[in-house]
PDB file of C-alpha atoms in Angstrom:
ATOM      1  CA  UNK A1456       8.414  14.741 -22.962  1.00  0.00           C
ATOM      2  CA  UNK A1457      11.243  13.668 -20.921  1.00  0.00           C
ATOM      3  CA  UNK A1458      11.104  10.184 -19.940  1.00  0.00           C
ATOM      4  CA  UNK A1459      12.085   8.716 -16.493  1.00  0.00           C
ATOM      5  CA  UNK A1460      13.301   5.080 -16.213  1.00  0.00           C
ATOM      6  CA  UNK A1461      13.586   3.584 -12.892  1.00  0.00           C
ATOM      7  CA  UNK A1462      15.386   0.253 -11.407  1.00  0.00           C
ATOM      8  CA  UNK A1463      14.758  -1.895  -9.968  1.00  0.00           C
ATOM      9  CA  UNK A1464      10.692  -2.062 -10.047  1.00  0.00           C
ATOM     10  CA  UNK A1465      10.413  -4.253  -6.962  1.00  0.00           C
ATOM     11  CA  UNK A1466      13.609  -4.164  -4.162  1.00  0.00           C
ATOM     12  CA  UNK A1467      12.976  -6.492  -1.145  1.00  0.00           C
ATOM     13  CA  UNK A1468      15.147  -5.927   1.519  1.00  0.00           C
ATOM     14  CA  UNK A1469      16.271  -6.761   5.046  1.00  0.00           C
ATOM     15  CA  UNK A1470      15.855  -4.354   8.047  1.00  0.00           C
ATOM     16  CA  UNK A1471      18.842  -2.487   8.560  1.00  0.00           C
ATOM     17  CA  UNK A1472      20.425  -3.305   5.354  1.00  0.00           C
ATOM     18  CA  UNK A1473      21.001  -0.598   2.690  1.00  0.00           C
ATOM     19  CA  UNK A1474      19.475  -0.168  -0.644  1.00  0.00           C
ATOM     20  CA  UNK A1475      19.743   1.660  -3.816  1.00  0.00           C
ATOM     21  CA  UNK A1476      17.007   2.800  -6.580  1.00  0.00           C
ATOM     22  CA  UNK A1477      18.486   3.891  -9.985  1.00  0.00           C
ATOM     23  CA  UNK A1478      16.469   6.429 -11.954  1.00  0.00           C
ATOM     24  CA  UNK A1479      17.787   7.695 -15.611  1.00  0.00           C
ATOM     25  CA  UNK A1480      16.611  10.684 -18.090  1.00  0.00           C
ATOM     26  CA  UNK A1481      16.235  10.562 -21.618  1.00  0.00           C
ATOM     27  CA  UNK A1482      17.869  14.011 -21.483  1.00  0.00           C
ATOM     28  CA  UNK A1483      19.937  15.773 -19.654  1.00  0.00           C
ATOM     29  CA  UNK A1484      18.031  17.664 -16.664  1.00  0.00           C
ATOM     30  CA  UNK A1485      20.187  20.727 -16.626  1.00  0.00           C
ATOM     31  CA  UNK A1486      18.056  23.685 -16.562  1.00  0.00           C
ATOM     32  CA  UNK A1487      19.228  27.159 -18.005  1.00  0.00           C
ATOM     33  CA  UNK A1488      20.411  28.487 -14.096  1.00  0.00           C
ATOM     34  CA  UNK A1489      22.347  25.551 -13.945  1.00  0.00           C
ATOM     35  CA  UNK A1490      20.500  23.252 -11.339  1.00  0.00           C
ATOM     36  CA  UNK A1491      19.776  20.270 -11.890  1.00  0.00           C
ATOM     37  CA  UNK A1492      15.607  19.644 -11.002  1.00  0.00           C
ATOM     38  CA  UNK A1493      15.736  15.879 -10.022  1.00  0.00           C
ATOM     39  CA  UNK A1494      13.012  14.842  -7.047  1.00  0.00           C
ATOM     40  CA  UNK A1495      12.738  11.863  -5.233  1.00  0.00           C
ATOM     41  CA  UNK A1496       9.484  11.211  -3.426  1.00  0.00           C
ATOM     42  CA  UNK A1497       7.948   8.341  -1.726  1.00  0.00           C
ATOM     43  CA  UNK A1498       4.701   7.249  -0.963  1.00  0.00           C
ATOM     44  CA  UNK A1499       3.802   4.942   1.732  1.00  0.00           C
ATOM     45  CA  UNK A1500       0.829   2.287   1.698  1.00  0.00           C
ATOM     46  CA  UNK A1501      -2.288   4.611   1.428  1.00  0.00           C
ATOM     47  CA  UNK A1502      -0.669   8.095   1.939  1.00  0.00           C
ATOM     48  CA  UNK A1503      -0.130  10.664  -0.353  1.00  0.00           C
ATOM     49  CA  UNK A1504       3.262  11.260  -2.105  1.00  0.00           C
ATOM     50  CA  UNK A1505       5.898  12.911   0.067  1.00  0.00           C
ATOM     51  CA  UNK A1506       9.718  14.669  -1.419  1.00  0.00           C
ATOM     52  CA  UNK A1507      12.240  13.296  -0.247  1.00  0.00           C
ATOM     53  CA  UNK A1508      15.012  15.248  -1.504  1.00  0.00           C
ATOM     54  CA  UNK A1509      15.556  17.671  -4.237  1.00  0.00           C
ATOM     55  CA  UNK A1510      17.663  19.215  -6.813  1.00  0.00           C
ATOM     56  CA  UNK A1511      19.308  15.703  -6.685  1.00  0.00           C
ATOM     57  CA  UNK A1512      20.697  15.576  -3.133  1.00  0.00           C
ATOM     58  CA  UNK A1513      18.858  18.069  -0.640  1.00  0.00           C
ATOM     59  CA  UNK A1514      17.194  16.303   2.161  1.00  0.00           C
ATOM     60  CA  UNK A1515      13.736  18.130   2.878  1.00  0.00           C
ATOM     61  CA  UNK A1516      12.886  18.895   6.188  1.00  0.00           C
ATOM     62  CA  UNK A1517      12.627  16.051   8.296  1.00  0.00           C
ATOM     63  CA  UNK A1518      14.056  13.792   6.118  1.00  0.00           C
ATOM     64  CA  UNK A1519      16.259  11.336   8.056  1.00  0.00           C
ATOM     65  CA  UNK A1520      19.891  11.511   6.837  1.00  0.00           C
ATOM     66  CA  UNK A1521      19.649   7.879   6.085  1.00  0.00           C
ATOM     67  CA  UNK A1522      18.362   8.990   2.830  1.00  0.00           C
ATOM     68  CA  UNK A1523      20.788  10.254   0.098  1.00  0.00           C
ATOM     69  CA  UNK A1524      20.792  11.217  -3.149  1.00  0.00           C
ATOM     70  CA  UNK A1525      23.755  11.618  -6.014  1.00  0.00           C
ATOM     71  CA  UNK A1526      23.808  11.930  -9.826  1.00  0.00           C
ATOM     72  CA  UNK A1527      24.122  14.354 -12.404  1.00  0.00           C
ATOM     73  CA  UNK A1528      23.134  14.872 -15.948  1.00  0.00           C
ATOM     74  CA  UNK A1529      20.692  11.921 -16.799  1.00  0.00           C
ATOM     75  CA  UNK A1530      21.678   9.259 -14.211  1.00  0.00           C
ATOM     76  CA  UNK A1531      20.619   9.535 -10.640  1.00  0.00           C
ATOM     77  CA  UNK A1532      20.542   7.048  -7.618  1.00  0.00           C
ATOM     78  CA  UNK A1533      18.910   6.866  -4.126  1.00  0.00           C
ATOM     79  CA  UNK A1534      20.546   5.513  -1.594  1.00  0.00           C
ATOM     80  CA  UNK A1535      19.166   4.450   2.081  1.00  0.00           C
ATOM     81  CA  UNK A1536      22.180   3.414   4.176  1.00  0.00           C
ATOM     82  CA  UNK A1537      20.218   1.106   6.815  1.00  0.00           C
ATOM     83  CA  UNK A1538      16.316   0.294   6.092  1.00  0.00           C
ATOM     84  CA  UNK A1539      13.949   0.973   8.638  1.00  0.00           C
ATOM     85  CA  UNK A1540       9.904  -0.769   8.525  1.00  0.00           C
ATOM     86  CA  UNK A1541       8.896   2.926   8.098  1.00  0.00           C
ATOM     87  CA  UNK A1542      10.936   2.900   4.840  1.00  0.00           C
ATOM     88  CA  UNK A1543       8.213   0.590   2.960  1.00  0.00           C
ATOM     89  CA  UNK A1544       6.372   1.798   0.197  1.00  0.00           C
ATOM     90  CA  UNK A1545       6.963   3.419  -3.280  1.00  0.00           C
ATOM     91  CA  UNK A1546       9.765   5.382  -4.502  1.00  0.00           C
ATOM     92  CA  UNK A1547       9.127   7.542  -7.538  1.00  0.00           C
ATOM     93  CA  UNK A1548      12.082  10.335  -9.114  1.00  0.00           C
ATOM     94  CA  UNK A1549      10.347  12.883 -11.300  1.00  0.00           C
ATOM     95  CA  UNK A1550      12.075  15.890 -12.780  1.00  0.00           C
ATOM     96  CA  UNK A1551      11.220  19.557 -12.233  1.00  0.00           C
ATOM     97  CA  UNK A1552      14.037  20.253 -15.298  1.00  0.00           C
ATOM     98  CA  UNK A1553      10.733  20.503 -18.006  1.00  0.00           C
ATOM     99  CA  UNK A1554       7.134  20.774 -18.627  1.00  0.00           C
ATOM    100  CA  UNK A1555       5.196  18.502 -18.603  1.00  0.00           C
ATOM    101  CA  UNK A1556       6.870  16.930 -14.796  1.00  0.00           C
ATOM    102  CA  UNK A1557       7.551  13.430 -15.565  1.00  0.00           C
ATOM    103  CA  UNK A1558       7.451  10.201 -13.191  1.00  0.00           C
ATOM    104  CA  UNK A1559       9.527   7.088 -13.686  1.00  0.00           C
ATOM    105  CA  UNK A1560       7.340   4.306 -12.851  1.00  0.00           C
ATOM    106  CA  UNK A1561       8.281   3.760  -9.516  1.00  0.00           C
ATOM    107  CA  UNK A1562       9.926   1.447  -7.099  1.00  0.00           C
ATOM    108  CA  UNK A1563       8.430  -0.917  -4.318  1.00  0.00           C
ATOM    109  CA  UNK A1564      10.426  -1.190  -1.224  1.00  0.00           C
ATOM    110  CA  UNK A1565       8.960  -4.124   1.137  1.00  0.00           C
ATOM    111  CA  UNK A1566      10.930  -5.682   3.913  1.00  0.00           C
ATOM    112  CA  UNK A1567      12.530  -9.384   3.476  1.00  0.00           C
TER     113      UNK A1567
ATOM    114  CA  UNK B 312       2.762  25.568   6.872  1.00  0.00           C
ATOM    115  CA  UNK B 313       1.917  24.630   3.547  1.00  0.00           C
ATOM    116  CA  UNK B 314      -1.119  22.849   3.038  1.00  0.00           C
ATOM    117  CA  UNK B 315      -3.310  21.970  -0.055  1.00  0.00           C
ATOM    118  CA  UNK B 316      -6.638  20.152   0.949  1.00  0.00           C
ATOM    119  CA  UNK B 317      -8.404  18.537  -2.366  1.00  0.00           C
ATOM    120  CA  UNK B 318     -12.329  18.673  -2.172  1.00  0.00           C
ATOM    121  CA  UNK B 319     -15.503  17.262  -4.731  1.00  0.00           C
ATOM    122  CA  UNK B 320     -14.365  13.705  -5.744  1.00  0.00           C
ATOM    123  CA  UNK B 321     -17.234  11.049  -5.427  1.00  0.00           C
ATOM    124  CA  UNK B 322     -18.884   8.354  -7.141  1.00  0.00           C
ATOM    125  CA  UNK B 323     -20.387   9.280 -10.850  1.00  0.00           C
ATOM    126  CA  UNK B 324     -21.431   7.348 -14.214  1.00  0.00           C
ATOM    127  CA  UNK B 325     -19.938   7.187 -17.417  1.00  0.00           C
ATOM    128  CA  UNK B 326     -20.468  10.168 -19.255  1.00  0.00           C
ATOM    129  CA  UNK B 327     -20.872  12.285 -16.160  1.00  0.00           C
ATOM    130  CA  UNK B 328     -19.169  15.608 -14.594  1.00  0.00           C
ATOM    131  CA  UNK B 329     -17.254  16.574 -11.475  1.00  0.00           C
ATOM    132  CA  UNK B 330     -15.788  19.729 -10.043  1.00  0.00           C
ATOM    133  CA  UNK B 331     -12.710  19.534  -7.817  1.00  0.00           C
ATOM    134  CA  UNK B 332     -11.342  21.868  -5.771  1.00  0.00           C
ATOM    135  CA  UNK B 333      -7.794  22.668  -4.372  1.00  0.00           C
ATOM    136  CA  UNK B 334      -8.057  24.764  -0.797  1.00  0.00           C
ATOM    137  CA  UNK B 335      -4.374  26.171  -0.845  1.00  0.00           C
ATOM    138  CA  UNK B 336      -2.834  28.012   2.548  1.00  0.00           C
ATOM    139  CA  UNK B 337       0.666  28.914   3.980  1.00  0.00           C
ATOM    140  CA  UNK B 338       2.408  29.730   0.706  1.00  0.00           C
ATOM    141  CA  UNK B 339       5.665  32.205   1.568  1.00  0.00           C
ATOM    142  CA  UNK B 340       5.282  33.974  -1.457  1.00  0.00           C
ATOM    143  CA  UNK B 341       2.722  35.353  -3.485  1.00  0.00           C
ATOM    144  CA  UNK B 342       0.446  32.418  -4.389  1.00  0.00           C
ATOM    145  CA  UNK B 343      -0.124  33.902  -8.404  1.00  0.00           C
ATOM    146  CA  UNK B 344       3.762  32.822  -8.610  1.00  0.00           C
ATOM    147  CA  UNK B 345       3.356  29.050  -8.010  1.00  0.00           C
ATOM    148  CA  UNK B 346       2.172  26.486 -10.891  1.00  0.00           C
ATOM    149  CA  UNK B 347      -0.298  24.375  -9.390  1.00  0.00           C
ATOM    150  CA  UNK B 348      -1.075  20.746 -10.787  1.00  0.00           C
ATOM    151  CA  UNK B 349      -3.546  17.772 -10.525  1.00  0.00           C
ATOM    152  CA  UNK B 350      -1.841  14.931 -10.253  1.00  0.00           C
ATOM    153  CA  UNK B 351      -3.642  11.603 -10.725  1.00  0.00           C
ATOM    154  CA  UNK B 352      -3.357   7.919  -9.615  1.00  0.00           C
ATOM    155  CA  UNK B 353      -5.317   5.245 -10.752  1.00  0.00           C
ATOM    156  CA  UNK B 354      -5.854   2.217  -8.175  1.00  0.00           C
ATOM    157  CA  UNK B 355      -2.404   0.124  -7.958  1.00  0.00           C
ATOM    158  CA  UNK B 356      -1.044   2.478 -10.641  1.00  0.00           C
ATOM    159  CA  UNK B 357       1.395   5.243 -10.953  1.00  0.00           C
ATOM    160  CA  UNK B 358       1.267   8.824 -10.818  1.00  0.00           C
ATOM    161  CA  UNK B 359       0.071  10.541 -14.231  1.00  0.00           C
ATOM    162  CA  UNK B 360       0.397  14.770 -14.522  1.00  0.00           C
ATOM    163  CA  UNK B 361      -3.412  15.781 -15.542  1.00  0.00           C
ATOM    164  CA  UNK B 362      -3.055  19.161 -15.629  1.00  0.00           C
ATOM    165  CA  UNK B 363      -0.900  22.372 -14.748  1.00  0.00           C
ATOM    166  CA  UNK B 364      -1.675  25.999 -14.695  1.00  0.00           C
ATOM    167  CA  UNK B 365       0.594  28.460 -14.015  1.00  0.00           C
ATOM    168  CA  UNK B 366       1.024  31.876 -12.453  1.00  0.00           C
ATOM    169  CA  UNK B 367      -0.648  33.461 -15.346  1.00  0.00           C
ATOM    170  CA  UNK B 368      -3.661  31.245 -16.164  1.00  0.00           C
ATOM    171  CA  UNK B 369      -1.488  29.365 -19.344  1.00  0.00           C
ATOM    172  CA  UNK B 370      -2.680  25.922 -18.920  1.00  0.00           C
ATOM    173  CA  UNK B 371      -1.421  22.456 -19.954  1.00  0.00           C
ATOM    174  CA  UNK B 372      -3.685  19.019 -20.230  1.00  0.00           C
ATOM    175  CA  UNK B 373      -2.597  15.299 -20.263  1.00  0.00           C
ATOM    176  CA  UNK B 374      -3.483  13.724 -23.866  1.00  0.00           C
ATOM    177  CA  UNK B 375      -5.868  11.511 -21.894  1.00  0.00           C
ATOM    178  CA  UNK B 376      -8.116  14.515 -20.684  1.00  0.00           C
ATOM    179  CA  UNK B 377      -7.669  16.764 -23.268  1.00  0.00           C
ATOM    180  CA  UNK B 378     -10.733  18.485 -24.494  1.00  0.00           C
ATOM    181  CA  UNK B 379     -12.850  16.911 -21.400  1.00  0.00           C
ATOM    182  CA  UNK B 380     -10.622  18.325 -18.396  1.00  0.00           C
ATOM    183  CA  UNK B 381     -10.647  22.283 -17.422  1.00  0.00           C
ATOM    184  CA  UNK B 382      -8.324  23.800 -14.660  1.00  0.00           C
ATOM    185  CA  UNK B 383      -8.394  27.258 -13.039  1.00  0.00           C
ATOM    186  CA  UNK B 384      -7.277  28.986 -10.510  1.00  0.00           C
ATOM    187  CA  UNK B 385      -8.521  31.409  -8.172  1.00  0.00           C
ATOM    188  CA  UNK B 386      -5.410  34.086  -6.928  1.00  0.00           C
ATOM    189  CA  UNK B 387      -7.714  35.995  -4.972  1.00  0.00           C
ATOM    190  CA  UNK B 388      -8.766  33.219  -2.793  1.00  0.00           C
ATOM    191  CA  UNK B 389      -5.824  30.800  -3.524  1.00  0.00           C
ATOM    192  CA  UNK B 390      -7.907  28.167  -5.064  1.00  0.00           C
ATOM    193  CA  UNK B 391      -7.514  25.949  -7.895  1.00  0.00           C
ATOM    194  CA  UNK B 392     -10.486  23.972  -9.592  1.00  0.00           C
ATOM    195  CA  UNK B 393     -10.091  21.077 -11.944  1.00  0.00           C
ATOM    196  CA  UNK B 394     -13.924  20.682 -13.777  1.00  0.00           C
ATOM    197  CA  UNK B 395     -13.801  16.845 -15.437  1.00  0.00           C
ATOM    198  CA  UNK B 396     -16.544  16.029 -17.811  1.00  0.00           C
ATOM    199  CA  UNK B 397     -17.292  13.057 -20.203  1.00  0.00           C
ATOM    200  CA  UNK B 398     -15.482  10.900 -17.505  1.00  0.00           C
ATOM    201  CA  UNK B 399     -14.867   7.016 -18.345  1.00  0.00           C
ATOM    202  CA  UNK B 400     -13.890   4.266 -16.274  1.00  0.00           C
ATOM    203  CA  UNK B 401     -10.309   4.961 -17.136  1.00  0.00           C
ATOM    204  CA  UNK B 402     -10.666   8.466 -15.125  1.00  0.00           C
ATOM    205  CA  UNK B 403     -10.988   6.475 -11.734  1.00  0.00           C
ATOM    206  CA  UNK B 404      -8.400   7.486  -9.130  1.00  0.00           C
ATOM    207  CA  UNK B 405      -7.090   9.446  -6.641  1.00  0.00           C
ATOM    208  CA  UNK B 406      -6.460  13.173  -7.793  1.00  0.00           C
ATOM    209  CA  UNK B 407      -3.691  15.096  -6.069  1.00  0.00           C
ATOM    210  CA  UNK B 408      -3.474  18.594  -5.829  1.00  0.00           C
ATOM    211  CA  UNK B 409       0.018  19.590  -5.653  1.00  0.00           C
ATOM    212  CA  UNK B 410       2.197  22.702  -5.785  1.00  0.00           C
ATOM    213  CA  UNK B 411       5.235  22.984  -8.358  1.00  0.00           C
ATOM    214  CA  UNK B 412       8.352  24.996  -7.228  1.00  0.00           C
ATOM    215  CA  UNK B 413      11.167  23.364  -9.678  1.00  0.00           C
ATOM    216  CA  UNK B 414       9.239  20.275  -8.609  1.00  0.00           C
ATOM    217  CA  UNK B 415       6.605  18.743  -7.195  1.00  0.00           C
ATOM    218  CA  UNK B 416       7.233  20.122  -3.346  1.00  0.00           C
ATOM    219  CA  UNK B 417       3.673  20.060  -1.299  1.00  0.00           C
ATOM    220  CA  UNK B 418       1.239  17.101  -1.955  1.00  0.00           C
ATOM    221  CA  UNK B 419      -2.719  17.383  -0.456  1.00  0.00           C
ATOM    222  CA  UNK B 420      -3.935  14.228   0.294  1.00  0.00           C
ATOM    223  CA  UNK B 421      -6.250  13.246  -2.270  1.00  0.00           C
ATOM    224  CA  UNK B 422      -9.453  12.927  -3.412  1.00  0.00           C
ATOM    225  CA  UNK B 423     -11.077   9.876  -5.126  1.00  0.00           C
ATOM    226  CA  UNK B 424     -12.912  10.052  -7.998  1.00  0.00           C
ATOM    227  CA  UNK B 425     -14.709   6.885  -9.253  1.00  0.00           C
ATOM    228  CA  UNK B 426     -16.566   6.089 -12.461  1.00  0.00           C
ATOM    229  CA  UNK B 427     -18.931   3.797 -12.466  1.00  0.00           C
ATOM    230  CA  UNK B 428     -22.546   2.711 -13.586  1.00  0.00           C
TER     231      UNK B 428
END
């Protein structure tokens, strides 16, 4: 199984400030059409999980374009220019690259 | 719209059974095409893949619930079951039903299962 490694685990952070999550692959998540199946998806205090963006940097509907994603091959980031309260909660990258879909173990996001 | 409402969780004892069940609606294509998952969560934990099943009824368990767990699907009416038996403590959670398109894309909203004497 491919294993997701995220960092920080905890990121406080001031409103309007940005702030960055780092998630890495034990392999490369290439698939054989050449995307690359990396989601982002965030969960907010007792909701379910919600994507965020996929295939590495596509914004789903209704995702502010605060939110970004970059990163190819086993190293991906998510970035939030300027942190809004609604922004709180946990961010989790899984990848969509292999079966079984894999989680890292996830990032808290609280306000300072 | 895509939505995937979860159904059956509850309060049982050790050693006892539950059924789930996914109601699925607003899929664009053929539902038989989509691998459908239960996705678990225990309290102040992460988010652990139970179980897949795809298209074509090939299925895939979690060590953890192998042997105990059973999931099926239902193309005609576009549901998907998950039938948990022998259930410990360590099966407490919230269990998401959620569709797979190259990824996780459509989350229900849970349903708690608790284990407990």
């Amino acid at each position: 199984d491919i294993v997701m490694t995220q960092s920080p685990l905890s990121l406080p952070v001031t409103l309007g400030q940005p702030a960055s999550i780092s998630c890495r692959s034990s392999q490369s998540l290439v698939y054989s059409d050449g995307n690359t199946y990396l989601n982002w998806i965030h969960q907010r205090p007792g909701q379910s999980p919600r994507r965020l963006l996929y295939r590495v940097s596509i914004r789903d509907s209704g995702v502010p374009d605060r939110f970004s994603g970059s990163g190819s091959g086993t190293y991906f980031t998510l970035k939030i220019s300027r942190v809004e309260a609604e922004d709180i909660g946990v961010y989790y990258c899984v990848q969509g690259s292999q079966w079984p879909r894999t989680f890292g173990q996830g990032t808290k996001l609280e306000i300072k | 719209q895509v939505l995937l409402v979860e159904s059956g969780g509850g309060l049982v004892e050790p050693g006892g059974s539950l059924r789930l069940t996914c109601t699925t609606s607003g899929f664009s294509y053929k539902f038989n095409e989509y691998y459908l998952t239960w996705i678990r969560q225990a309290p102040g934990k992460g988010l652990e893949l139970v179980a897949y099943i795809t298209g074509h009824f090939d299925t895939y368990y979690a060590d953890s619930v192998k042997g105990r767990f059973a999931i099926s699907r239902d193309n005609a009416n576009e549901l998907v079951f998950l039938q948990m038996n022998r259930l410990t403590a360590e099966d407490t959670g919230v269990y998401f039903c959620v569709r797979d398109s190259y990824g996780l894309d459509f989350w229900g909203r849970g349903t708690l299962v608790t284990v407990s004497s």
